[in-house]
DNA sequence: AGGACTACTGTTCGTTTGAACAGTACTTGT
DNA sequence: ACAAGTACTGTTCAAACGAACAGTAGTCCT
């Protein structure tokens, strides 16, 4: 589908450029004149682009070119529970889709996670906050990670924020609240539960969005 | 400039709608057909809109309508220090302009403020956080406000976050950190400093953006 | 070796479209 | 009272434009 020839890509980019610059698409003769060929060559290219699903042509309409494959407005999915084994970033899990620039977070966020407890309150992370998570499978000591913990009853995974620390083969997941006990996992001893790993790293925290004032 | 008649507004909105729906502007006859009048009426309206600076017409081009007054990509100014007396939302004060949907915050944010101390740490607001502020001159008890405090040396105003409480004519601005003393202002006694009010409310907090993980 | 696809030229045809000219009725500002 | 602007109708015209038909040369696949 997305197998455009170099020439077709040029023509598509020209259409996009004219749309940005002028606010309306070029006519077939505009395209022909710009590239220095005849009108019918432009028409052929447009029909090829339409065949490949890049554009749509309204018959008999002057400049009747509509871009499909629109530039997706930059946004992030808000993920809740995650089906076990499913890739974290699968948008099918998304509760909502928020229009935020992923690049606002550092490192750049791949999805958002809604905090639902007060376990990270001493790190300034309150219940209800949306945390921007950069999806990656490893982490460095001291980083706050989105840990995927398997829920034996239910068959889904649950994302929890924890501060990550590893010493040798022992990983400790700390809460930032003295009322919560850290979770200790010894990687050298295989989990008693062989169906799923006891935890995995979904990503690291890249920032936070609070959509309202705290009470 | 922006004095459009109801009819002209209708026509402008129709053009915007068609641009979104079809990807290209309507022809004069499209407009005429939609509103049920002759092509020349459409032309008159377009020329009126062009005269008022709403659109630009490319002569002899089919559908040669370009929208000026583009939909501003939704974003928020990041305000630092504010010149005394200047309206808070004056974008000239903006350090940066971040592309965030103001509606993500509740109430909707008008600008962002970068927190530069740990005075609100117990409310989950850390130094470096960007707080979304809804500009308004009043506040209710218990709300977190962006207070504009006049700096005698320097001649500028400084925005500080405080929790607002008022009892009769006495306003107390609390920090959310026991190491900071609350600021008490008695509104019944005029300020010794007659040049500027000792404080004013720039707005109330509508949310928070943290562009990075806490250390 | 042949079919499909790309990348064009050249010409003709008919519709779409913007432009221009002339005119009407109503409202608003000075 | 008059000019300017709004909100239209109606007609004509030429340029802009998409569509169709016919044809060429090259590449790529099987």
XYZ file of C-alpha atoms (C1' of nucleotides) in Angstrom:
490
model
C 0.000 0.000 0.000
C 2.638 2.472 1.044
C 4.906 1.590 -1.887
C 5.256 4.907 -3.580
C 7.792 5.501 -6.292
C 10.212 8.394 -5.764
C 8.330 10.424 -8.358
C 4.980 9.769 -6.694
C 6.432 10.771 -3.335
C 7.655 14.017 -4.900
C 4.208 14.751 -6.230
C 2.528 13.930 -2.927
C 4.955 16.222 -1.107
C 4.262 18.967 -3.621
C 0.534 18.682 -2.943
C 1.138 18.822 0.800
C 3.413 21.818 0.397
C 0.887 23.742 -1.681
C -1.868 22.921 0.776
C 0.193 24.390 3.604
C 1.350 27.385 1.596
C -1.810 28.325 -0.275
C -4.500 26.702 1.803
C -5.936 24.806 -1.178
C -4.664 21.962 -3.350
C -2.976 22.512 -6.726
C -4.785 21.843 -10.000
C -3.503 19.144 -12.314
C -1.990 21.851 -14.494
C -0.299 23.427 -11.442
C 1.404 20.111 -10.802
C 2.327 19.657 -14.458
C 3.768 23.139 -14.694
C 5.805 22.737 -11.516
C 7.390 19.482 -12.653
C 7.635 20.508 -16.274
C 5.461 17.830 -17.855
C 2.047 17.711 -19.465
C -1.267 17.835 -17.619
C -2.021 14.205 -18.351
C 1.154 13.060 -16.619
C -0.076 14.844 -13.526
C -3.418 13.146 -13.914
C -1.745 9.751 -14.211
C 0.208 10.393 -11.024
C -2.877 11.492 -9.148
C -4.708 8.359 -10.218
C -1.744 6.251 -9.132
C -1.732 8.001 -5.740
C -5.468 7.434 -5.436
C -5.049 3.760 -6.337
C -2.465 3.428 -3.583
C -4.746 5.038 -1.043
C -2.718 8.185 -0.493
C -5.278 10.630 -1.835
C -8.899 10.737 -2.853
C -10.099 12.452 -6.013
C -13.501 14.122 -6.285
C -14.515 13.676 -9.920
C -15.128 16.877 -11.887
C -14.136 19.105 -8.976
C -11.418 21.655 -9.570
C -8.544 20.872 -7.182
C -10.636 18.006 -5.814
C -7.738 16.372 -4.029
C -8.136 15.190 -0.457
C -5.178 13.843 1.456
C -5.799 10.585 3.250
C -3.040 9.388 5.614
C -3.449 12.751 7.317
C -0.765 13.985 9.576
C -1.964 12.483 12.865
C -2.375 15.217 15.427
C 0.322 14.396 17.972
C -1.238 12.737 20.964
C -0.797 10.041 23.562
C -2.974 7.093 24.556
C -4.049 6.840 28.147
C -3.607 3.205 29.094
C -5.426 1.579 31.947
C -5.303 -2.131 32.516
C -3.216 -4.018 30.035
C -4.070 -7.475 28.790
C -1.286 -9.831 29.805
C 1.240 -10.351 27.049
C -0.195 -7.669 24.808
C 2.272 -5.026 23.763
C 1.958 -2.122 26.149
C 1.596 0.453 23.466
C -1.274 -1.350 21.750
C -3.759 1.469 21.301
C -6.644 -0.935 21.672
C -6.083 -0.742 25.404
C -6.451 3.017 25.380
C -9.081 4.517 27.640
C -8.734 7.874 25.988
C -6.470 9.672 23.594
C -5.128 13.005 24.778
C -3.755 15.610 22.433
C -0.401 16.247 24.025
C 2.941 16.566 22.357
C 4.878 13.443 23.399
C 8.062 15.513 23.180
C 7.017 17.599 26.167
C 8.173 14.763 28.366
C 11.768 13.753 28.879
C 12.434 11.167 27.673
C 9.640 11.437 25.112
C 6.477 9.693 26.275
C 4.867 6.793 24.430
C 1.774 6.582 26.573
C 0.166 7.966 29.690
C -0.671 6.099 32.865
C -3.199 7.270 35.441
C -1.923 6.951 39.003
C -4.511 5.390 41.277
C -2.892 5.240 44.701
C -0.846 7.434 46.976
C 2.198 5.187 46.920
C 4.371 7.773 45.161
C 3.199 10.805 47.064
C 6.647 11.727 48.368
C 7.868 12.050 44.792
C 5.161 14.632 44.144
C 2.985 12.138 42.304
C -0.619 12.262 43.484
C -3.526 9.910 42.817
C -5.202 10.826 39.528
C -2.048 12.272 37.989
C -1.242 11.239 34.437
C 2.330 10.059 34.163
C 4.096 10.136 30.812
C 5.896 6.839 30.233
C 8.696 6.225 27.790
C 8.359 2.582 26.776
C 11.558 0.620 27.338
C 12.350 -2.721 28.921
C 15.282 -1.724 31.092
C 15.944 0.924 33.696
C 18.760 2.462 35.696
C 19.030 2.530 39.450
C 16.928 5.238 41.022
C 14.663 5.799 38.039
C 10.922 5.756 38.477
C 9.510 3.003 36.320
C 6.126 1.833 35.194
C 6.205 -1.756 36.439
C 3.889 -4.297 34.897
C 2.788 -6.604 37.705
C 0.873 -9.721 36.795
C -2.427 -10.141 38.581
C -2.974 -13.895 39.125
C -6.716 -13.423 39.502
C -8.058 -11.706 36.413
C -5.402 -12.556 33.886
C -4.403 -8.983 33.196
C -1.401 -6.912 34.020
C -1.457 -3.848 36.157
C 0.831 -0.875 35.825
C 2.278 0.514 39.040
C 4.812 3.241 39.493
C 7.847 2.299 41.551
C 11.371 3.490 42.063
C 13.714 0.897 40.607
C 16.843 -0.393 42.325
C 18.896 -3.425 41.434
C 21.822 -4.875 43.385
C 23.233 -7.966 41.742
C 20.286 -10.179 40.942
C 17.982 -8.609 43.497
C 15.556 -5.991 42.226
C 13.753 -3.761 44.701
C 10.680 -1.770 43.749
C 10.264 1.068 46.223
C 7.174 3.097 46.852
C 7.674 6.753 47.752
C 5.512 6.493 50.835
C 6.724 5.040 54.143
C 3.397 3.233 54.604
C 4.148 0.901 51.677
C 6.615 -1.986 51.831
C 9.098 -2.364 48.979
C 8.694 -5.345 46.659
C 11.818 -7.494 46.472
C 12.382 -9.852 43.550
C 15.332 -12.229 43.276
C 15.965 -12.765 39.599
C 18.363 -15.690 40.238
C 15.538 -17.770 41.697
C 12.969 -18.540 39.008
C 9.454 -17.493 39.843
C 7.192 -20.117 41.379
C 4.579 -18.982 38.903
C 5.869 -20.225 35.557
C 3.028 -18.775 33.499
C 4.230 -15.226 33.648
C 7.186 -13.304 34.943
C 6.395 -11.686 38.291
C 7.090 -8.256 36.864
C 8.447 -6.513 33.865
C 9.386 -2.946 33.091
C 6.869 -1.193 30.835
C 8.850 1.997 30.688
C 10.349 4.852 32.626
C 8.705 8.030 33.794
C 9.252 11.049 31.630
C 6.998 13.550 33.302
C 3.605 14.197 34.732
C 0.353 15.904 33.843
C -2.147 16.916 36.510
C -5.442 17.944 34.982
C -6.870 19.878 37.864
C -5.815 21.495 41.108
C -5.202 19.294 44.145
C -7.870 19.463 46.813
C -11.382 44.435 11.528
C -13.175 41.537 13.117
C -16.623 43.047 12.561
C -18.286 40.336 10.570
C -22.006 40.354 9.917
C -23.917 37.200 10.939
C -24.218 36.209 7.286
C -20.500 36.664 6.676
C -19.720 34.583 9.750
C -21.978 31.835 8.392
C -20.133 31.863 5.104
C -16.725 31.820 6.770
C -17.791 28.884 8.912
C -19.067 27.069 5.832
C -15.688 27.502 4.156
C -13.917 26.205 7.268
C -16.286 23.238 7.468
C -15.745 22.275 3.847
C -12.002 22.605 4.240
C -12.086 20.185 7.150
C -14.536 17.800 5.486
C -13.247 17.763 1.921
C -9.702 18.958 2.314
C -10.156 21.765 -0.198
C -12.165 24.997 -0.232
C -15.597 25.305 -1.867
C -16.077 27.062 -5.202
C -18.203 30.197 -5.352
C -21.008 28.104 -6.826
C -20.662 25.550 -4.010
C -21.254 28.363 -1.531
C -24.129 29.773 -3.544
C -25.796 26.385 -3.855
C -25.437 25.658 -0.158
C -27.017 28.930 0.909
C -29.527 29.012 -1.931
C -28.488 32.214 -3.637
C -26.729 33.158 -6.875
C -23.012 32.797 -7.530
C -22.473 36.549 -7.481
C -23.817 36.818 -3.949
C -21.162 34.320 -2.914
C -18.563 36.368 -4.732
C -19.693 39.526 -2.954
C -19.393 37.799 0.391
C -15.936 36.488 -0.386
C -14.810 39.957 -1.382
C -16.273 41.363 1.818
C -14.430 38.711 3.841
C -11.225 39.502 1.958
C -11.715 43.222 2.602
C -12.062 42.479 6.315
C -8.898 40.409 6.351
C -10.509 37.064 7.066
C -9.550 35.395 3.808
C -7.308 35.946 0.823
C -8.463 35.349 -2.737
C -6.112 34.178 -5.473
C -7.465 35.760 -8.660
C -8.489 33.365 -11.413
C -7.780 30.298 -9.305
C -10.544 27.783 -8.835
C -11.306 27.548 -5.112
C -8.524 30.057 -4.520
C -9.556 30.809 -0.960
C -6.954 30.940 1.770
C -8.007 31.370 5.376
C -6.089 34.005 7.269
C -6.712 34.175 11.026
C -5.685 30.532 11.003
C -6.765 28.326 13.763
C -3.882 29.018 16.174
C -2.322 25.719 17.116
C -3.522 25.391 20.685
C -0.716 26.321 23.018
C 0.136 28.138 26.185
C 2.698 30.810 26.997
C 5.181 30.061 29.743
C 5.380 33.243 31.786
C 8.336 34.071 33.980
C 8.724 37.418 35.589
C 5.982 39.848 34.830
C 6.529 43.547 34.383
C 4.625 45.383 37.088
C 1.233 46.533 35.912
C 1.386 44.691 32.619
C -1.496 42.319 31.982
C -0.431 38.882 33.078
C -1.397 37.209 29.870
C 0.626 39.600 27.720
C 2.486 37.150 25.501
C 5.433 39.526 25.312
C 6.423 38.231 28.727
C 6.487 34.662 27.477
C 9.695 32.741 27.904
C 8.468 29.995 25.659
C 5.316 28.816 23.983
C 4.374 25.207 24.608
C 1.975 23.317 22.395
C -0.467 22.039 24.961
C -4.211 22.022 24.786
C -5.342 24.591 27.376
C -8.466 22.486 27.906
C -6.451 19.688 29.451
C -6.408 21.702 32.646
C -9.392 22.304 34.844
C -10.332 25.087 34.789
C -8.849 25.742 31.373
C -5.359 27.253 31.578
C -4.461 30.642 30.146
C -0.743 30.415 30.807
C 1.890 28.291 32.464
C 4.081 29.216 35.399
C 7.358 27.521 36.271
C 7.678 26.735 39.972
C 11.053 27.744 41.326
C 10.972 26.794 45.004
C 9.922 23.911 47.188
C 7.245 25.888 48.999
C 4.388 23.777 47.627
C 6.054 20.418 47.953
C 3.368 18.963 50.222
C 0.777 19.602 47.525
C 2.801 17.483 45.115
C 4.202 20.533 43.356
C 7.950 20.290 42.879
C 10.492 22.903 41.781
C 10.610 23.057 37.987
C 7.023 21.938 37.519
C 4.903 23.896 35.073
C 1.618 24.892 36.629
C -1.364 25.672 34.410
C -3.029 28.881 35.589
C -6.535 30.004 34.784
C -6.393 33.805 34.797
C -8.929 35.345 37.155
C -8.793 38.055 39.797
C -10.663 36.297 42.596
C -10.374 32.975 44.371
C -12.237 30.771 46.803
C -10.966 29.602 50.152
C -8.590 26.686 49.890
C -7.766 27.144 46.222
C -4.183 27.266 45.094
C -3.580 30.589 43.423
C -0.874 32.237 41.416
C -0.198 35.286 43.539
C 1.466 38.311 42.002
C 3.769 39.783 44.629
C 5.378 43.124 43.984
C 9.152 43.163 44.322
C 10.154 46.617 45.654
C 13.687 46.235 44.345
C 13.532 45.558 40.617
C 10.175 47.001 39.752
C 8.689 43.759 38.514
C 6.126 41.378 39.853
C 6.832 37.840 40.783
C 4.393 34.966 40.588
C 4.284 32.625 43.548
C 1.958 29.737 44.206
C 0.114 29.867 47.498
C -2.964 28.368 49.039
C -5.528 31.141 49.454
C -7.593 31.697 52.573
C -9.621 34.733 53.487
C -11.379 35.430 56.773
C -13.143 38.786 56.792
C -10.616 41.287 55.547
C -7.601 39.170 56.404
C -6.072 37.164 53.579
C -3.574 34.428 54.359
C -1.313 32.961 51.705
C -0.115 29.558 52.878
C 2.816 27.611 51.578
C 2.504 23.836 51.539
C 5.744 23.319 53.394
C 6.094 23.715 57.170
C 9.410 25.498 56.713
C 7.694 28.510 55.162
C 5.697 31.085 57.113
C 2.297 32.113 55.754
C 1.930 35.650 54.420
C -0.840 37.590 56.162
C -2.388 40.647 54.507
C -5.024 42.831 56.136
C -7.059 44.386 53.365
C -8.730 46.892 55.720
C -5.386 48.563 56.434
C -4.024 50.242 53.309
C -0.548 49.131 52.348
C 2.350 51.250 53.586
C 3.646 51.028 50.045
C 1.276 53.229 48.061
C 2.911 52.613 44.693
C 1.521 49.127 44.199
C -0.811 46.744 45.942
C 1.141 44.245 48.054
C -0.357 41.327 46.134
C -2.947 40.469 43.588
C -4.364 37.240 42.266
C -3.134 36.345 38.797
C -5.221 33.203 38.557
C -5.969 29.831 40.042
C -4.203 26.573 39.486
C -5.806 24.266 36.956
C -3.215 21.520 36.775
C 0.416 20.694 36.461
C 2.904 19.531 33.876
C 6.196 17.952 34.872
C 8.494 17.609 31.890
C 10.850 15.015 33.283
C 11.117 12.482 36.062
C 11.950 13.703 39.579
C 15.471 12.962 40.718
C 8.198 -13.278 -24.536
C 4.382 -10.965 -22.726
C 1.711 -8.453 -19.364
C 1.658 -4.924 -15.861
C 3.259 -0.768 -14.278
C 5.721 3.735 -14.551
C 6.335 8.000 -16.746
C 5.528 10.566 -19.879
C 3.540 13.666 -24.967
C -0.208 15.605 -27.649
C -4.860 16.836 -28.752
C -9.679 17.545 -28.167
C -13.957 18.221 -25.605
C -17.169 19.888 -22.333
C -17.869 21.414 -17.880
C -16.550 24.166 -13.962
C -15.361 28.296 -12.430
C -14.078 33.144 -11.536
C -14.858 37.729 -13.407
C -17.439 41.538 -15.079
C -21.416 44.481 -15.889
C -25.992 46.018 -14.644
C -29.522 46.366 -11.424
C -32.707 46.100 -6.870
C -33.935 46.648 -1.882
C -32.679 47.502 2.654
C -29.817 49.409 6.497
C -26.454 52.448 8.708
C -23.655 56.350 9.570
C -22.783 61.502 9.040
C -30.197 63.665 2.296
C -26.570 61.130 0.521
C -22.847 57.963 0.489
C -21.334 53.495 1.871
C -22.133 49.004 2.977
C -25.013 44.648 2.990
C -27.386 41.198 0.549
C -28.933 39.774 -3.041
C -30.757 38.546 -8.894
C -29.607 37.819 -13.712
C -26.710 37.379 -17.753
C -22.582 36.820 -20.405
C -17.798 35.538 -21.292
C -13.247 33.666 -21.214
C -10.061 31.265 -18.708
C -9.201 27.344 -15.859
C -9.848 22.757 -15.321
C -10.824 17.699 -15.338
C -11.683 13.839 -18.546
C -10.935 10.981 -22.400
C -8.528 8.905 -26.279
C -4.292 7.590 -28.628
C 0.456 6.746 -28.438
C 5.708 6.094 -26.904
C 9.608 4.343 -24.152
C 11.433 2.110 -20.303
C 11.450 -1.169 -16.243
C 10.174 -5.220 -13.742
C 8.322 -9.628 -12.968
C 7.548 -14.689 -13.964
